[in-house]
XYZ file of C-alpha atoms in Angstrom:
299
model
C 84.727 80.632 99.698
C 81.814 81.867 101.528
C 80.194 85.121 100.232
C 81.688 88.031 102.361
C 78.035 88.686 103.663
C 77.705 85.199 104.675
C 81.111 85.081 106.499
C 80.503 88.436 108.254
C 77.137 87.148 109.458
C 78.712 84.140 110.817
C 81.297 86.158 112.497
C 78.779 88.365 114.250
C 76.800 84.988 115.583
C 80.080 83.724 116.891
C 80.954 86.904 118.606
C 77.730 86.891 120.558
C 79.083 83.765 122.405
C 83.025 84.613 122.498
C 82.617 88.280 123.766
C 81.105 87.121 127.175
C 83.399 84.088 127.356
C 86.557 85.881 126.450
C 85.942 88.730 128.665
C 85.244 86.498 131.406
C 88.514 84.833 131.010
C 90.253 88.052 130.935
C 88.657 89.285 134.310
C 89.532 86.157 135.798
C 93.058 86.462 134.615
C 93.265 89.911 136.587
C 91.412 88.804 139.670
C 93.427 85.794 140.582
C 91.130 83.039 138.941
C 87.957 84.004 140.534
C 85.307 86.750 139.714
C 85.464 88.239 143.022
C 85.953 91.978 143.698
C 87.389 91.542 146.800
C 90.446 90.039 144.888
C 91.489 93.661 143.883
C 93.344 94.213 146.971
C 94.276 97.708 145.968
C 90.790 98.913 145.178
C 90.018 97.765 148.861
C 91.487 101.107 149.971
C 88.516 102.781 148.481
C 85.322 103.111 150.063
C 82.506 101.035 148.286
C 80.105 103.907 148.569
C 82.680 106.236 146.859
C 81.280 107.229 143.326
C 83.508 108.819 140.757
C 83.414 109.830 137.088
C 85.945 109.197 134.675
C 86.953 109.562 130.921
C 88.786 107.460 128.249
C 91.136 109.481 126.321
C 92.974 108.496 123.152
C 96.616 109.270 123.195
C 97.297 108.264 119.470
C 95.098 108.798 116.427
C 93.426 105.801 114.684
C 90.283 103.834 114.050
C 88.176 102.873 117.058
C 87.050 99.482 117.587
C 86.171 97.165 120.639
C 83.173 98.909 122.165
C 81.046 95.679 122.787
C 84.199 94.188 124.579
C 84.662 97.228 126.776
C 80.845 97.162 127.687
C 81.037 93.400 128.336
C 83.790 94.031 131.119
C 81.772 96.521 133.229
C 78.518 94.449 132.672
C 80.129 91.450 134.106
C 81.478 93.502 137.020
C 78.093 95.050 137.516
C 76.385 91.681 137.820
C 78.786 91.113 140.908
C 77.652 94.249 142.633
C 74.542 93.645 144.623
C 74.001 97.464 145.023
C 72.562 98.551 141.860
C 73.164 102.285 142.707
C 76.959 101.493 142.239
C 76.717 100.093 138.734
C 79.111 101.534 136.006
C 77.460 103.471 133.188
C 79.068 104.451 130.109
C 78.311 107.424 127.911
C 79.925 106.999 124.554
C 81.066 109.775 122.078
C 82.549 107.559 119.478
C 81.281 104.378 117.697
C 83.402 101.349 116.105
C 84.836 102.439 112.781
C 85.148 106.124 113.790
C 88.454 108.037 113.204
C 89.871 109.270 116.399
C 92.618 111.660 117.025
C 94.917 112.506 119.807
C 93.516 113.967 123.145
C 89.851 112.920 121.967
C 87.632 111.728 124.723
C 86.267 108.481 123.705
C 83.531 108.028 126.605
C 82.587 108.968 130.080
C 82.014 106.558 132.828
C 80.504 106.901 136.267
C 79.835 104.616 139.176
C 81.476 102.678 142.094
C 85.181 103.961 142.260
C 86.647 100.560 143.196
C 84.648 98.716 140.641
C 85.672 101.218 137.802
C 89.249 100.713 138.686
C 89.009 96.980 138.827
C 87.839 96.964 135.326
C 90.050 99.650 133.867
C 92.773 97.662 132.711
C 90.932 94.767 131.261
C 88.669 97.055 129.446
C 91.396 99.138 128.141
C 93.311 96.165 126.874
C 90.479 95.014 124.697
C 89.996 98.283 123.133
C 93.609 99.434 122.535
C 94.279 96.028 120.911
C 91.368 96.231 118.639
C 91.978 99.731 117.571
C 95.513 98.981 116.819
C 94.329 96.112 114.426
C 91.703 98.350 112.758
C 93.897 101.233 112.306
C 96.823 99.074 110.910
C 94.147 97.558 108.672
C 92.955 100.884 107.409
C 96.546 101.777 106.495
C 96.638 98.792 104.062
C 93.135 99.404 102.617
C 93.983 103.134 102.007
C 96.725 102.001 99.565
C 94.468 99.618 97.621
C 92.072 102.626 96.648
C 91.785 102.792 92.826
C 92.647 99.165 92.353
C 90.381 96.013 92.271
C 92.545 94.152 94.839
C 90.638 93.118 98.256
C 92.609 93.137 101.386
C 92.096 89.867 103.524
C 93.216 88.673 106.920
C 94.447 85.284 107.942
C 94.233 82.789 110.628
C 97.447 84.315 112.159
C 95.714 85.625 115.179
C 96.351 85.770 118.936
C 95.036 82.790 120.626
C 91.566 83.205 121.964
C 91.028 86.538 119.959
C 90.124 85.037 116.481
C 86.817 86.634 116.262
C 87.641 89.838 118.057
C 90.499 90.561 115.580
C 88.725 89.689 112.600
C 85.921 91.985 113.456
C 88.545 94.710 114.053
C 89.861 94.098 110.237
C 86.296 94.661 109.167
C 86.159 97.887 111.155
C 89.341 98.895 109.445
C 87.764 98.267 105.977
C 89.402 94.918 105.236
C 87.652 91.537 104.464
C 87.742 88.210 106.455
C 89.459 85.039 104.823
C 88.524 81.663 106.581
C 87.100 82.162 110.090
C 88.193 78.554 111.058
C 89.255 75.425 109.510
C 85.481 74.411 108.709
C 84.913 77.491 106.719
C 86.523 76.570 103.375
C 89.174 74.392 101.628
C 92.772 75.773 101.798
C 94.915 73.081 100.538
C 98.548 73.945 101.275
C 101.991 72.617 100.450
C 101.822 69.597 103.373
C 98.337 68.637 102.081
C 99.557 68.389 98.593
C 102.425 66.360 99.671
C 100.317 63.978 101.636
C 97.908 63.525 98.869
C 100.528 63.086 96.185
C 99.824 66.332 93.931
C 97.598 69.305 93.250
C 95.350 67.665 91.204
C 94.793 64.607 93.688
C 94.064 67.142 96.389
C 91.597 69.261 94.405
C 89.876 65.980 93.189
C 89.521 64.516 96.814
C 88.223 67.850 97.944
C 85.611 67.898 95.070
C 84.509 64.365 95.839
C 83.797 65.209 99.677
C 80.851 66.970 98.275
C 80.321 69.340 101.333
C 79.527 72.371 99.116
C 82.599 74.415 100.131
C 84.881 76.399 97.832
C 88.306 74.962 97.079
C 91.421 77.128 97.214
C 94.903 75.763 96.735
C 98.320 77.278 97.475
C 100.925 77.246 94.915
C 104.695 78.014 94.724
C 105.632 78.406 91.104
C 103.991 78.797 87.803
C 104.036 75.104 86.991
C 102.088 74.529 90.021
C 99.834 77.387 89.082
C 99.138 75.712 85.608
C 98.297 72.471 87.285
C 95.784 73.965 89.702
C 94.133 75.987 86.854
C 93.523 72.862 84.878
C 92.220 71.044 87.927
C 89.502 73.694 88.375
C 90.454 75.253 91.796
C 88.020 77.874 92.769
C 90.901 80.232 94.004
C 94.716 79.941 93.858
C 97.078 81.616 96.315
C 100.333 82.497 95.057
C 102.728 81.960 98.042
C 105.619 84.111 98.205
C 105.684 85.007 94.418
C 108.055 87.556 93.104
C 106.526 90.643 91.445
C 107.713 89.335 88.050
C 106.120 86.081 88.677
C 102.780 87.376 89.911
C 102.500 89.504 86.400
C 103.177 86.140 84.746
C 100.655 84.256 86.798
C 97.846 87.044 86.096
C 98.545 86.732 82.436
C 98.522 82.749 82.343
C 95.253 82.609 84.322
C 93.496 85.206 82.007
C 90.609 85.565 84.547
C 90.084 81.792 84.690
C 89.959 81.568 88.261
C 90.419 83.914 91.250
C 94.018 84.756 92.429
C 95.295 85.550 95.844
C 98.668 86.643 96.673
C 100.365 86.257 100.215
C 103.823 86.579 101.720
C 106.184 89.395 102.378
C 103.521 91.954 101.710
C 103.937 95.152 103.625
C 102.790 98.909 103.484
C 105.844 99.657 101.099
C 104.885 97.124 98.457
C 101.201 96.299 98.643
C 100.176 98.810 96.212
C 102.593 97.687 93.642
C 101.199 94.065 93.920
C 97.363 95.247 93.779
C 98.176 96.839 90.318
C 99.072 93.590 88.871
C 95.458 92.749 88.557
C 95.504 90.235 91.385
C 92.047 89.709 93.091
C 92.890 89.446 96.777
C 96.010 90.218 98.933
C 96.160 88.428 102.256
C 98.281 89.858 104.983
C 98.965 87.974 108.262
C 100.662 90.819 109.821
C 97.478 92.859 110.495
C 96.469 90.333 113.019
C 99.792 88.984 114.268
C 102.193 91.821 114.568
C 99.649 93.779 116.721
C 100.519 97.536 117.810
C 98.078 98.635 120.540
C 96.873 102.217 120.346
C 97.696 104.042 123.396
C 94.606 104.828 125.454
C 94.240 105.827 129.235
C 91.464 106.462 131.704
C 91.366 109.665 133.966
C 89.200 110.334 136.955
C 87.490 113.757 136.616
């Protein structure tokens, strides 16, 4: 796999392009397909010259995440407004990765009342979702303290939010698995069937000579032995029982890195980590997203 620092740098480079694009899509979604402030017919009830102040309040505790996406919402709305005196200004009281508590004020906003209310829901949608992922990730990471196991995410992400959710995992203290299909080899069951065997799949991947680490998924101890002998860089133990993981760690004897995935949750992750496994990947942290409750109030 890519080194974590290389993958993180790659993620941040991709975010620079993804944030404006995905925020633009979200705003268009809420404005009927066009970036036109007049499309928010309810905000037409308010005077364009009416200026207000507001605050974002946390109604749940957790880990804060999503500042860049929130700011981009109002940046794009500000660009639609020809009167620069009406632009939305944000005064942050928190940063990404900060622990937040119930009733905590996260930021203050000021500017055009109609524009602020137009962007409210889109901006909140981003931070409440990303706070939720960061908070859930932190819950898993805390349970791994004192072990050598590293929590990884997966590609099981909400469509269009891949980089955002993987960034949220980092804010929660986890690490990123593959960012996309070009990132590294991950040879799964159907790849093995199509190539004929574990050994064949690893051999073909090696011959491509594209300087990518090779990880392969195995489903039992026999397949694990074949993958070790074929010199896989990392082996994913898919849905192994606890007893089989203990056997796998012993058989491997630190010859390659081992990852476990499947049926991992908050109640059993520490038990798996104590087996001596290197990585634990959990799809639920970016798939079963529970948003943090946040709200905006005019003051």
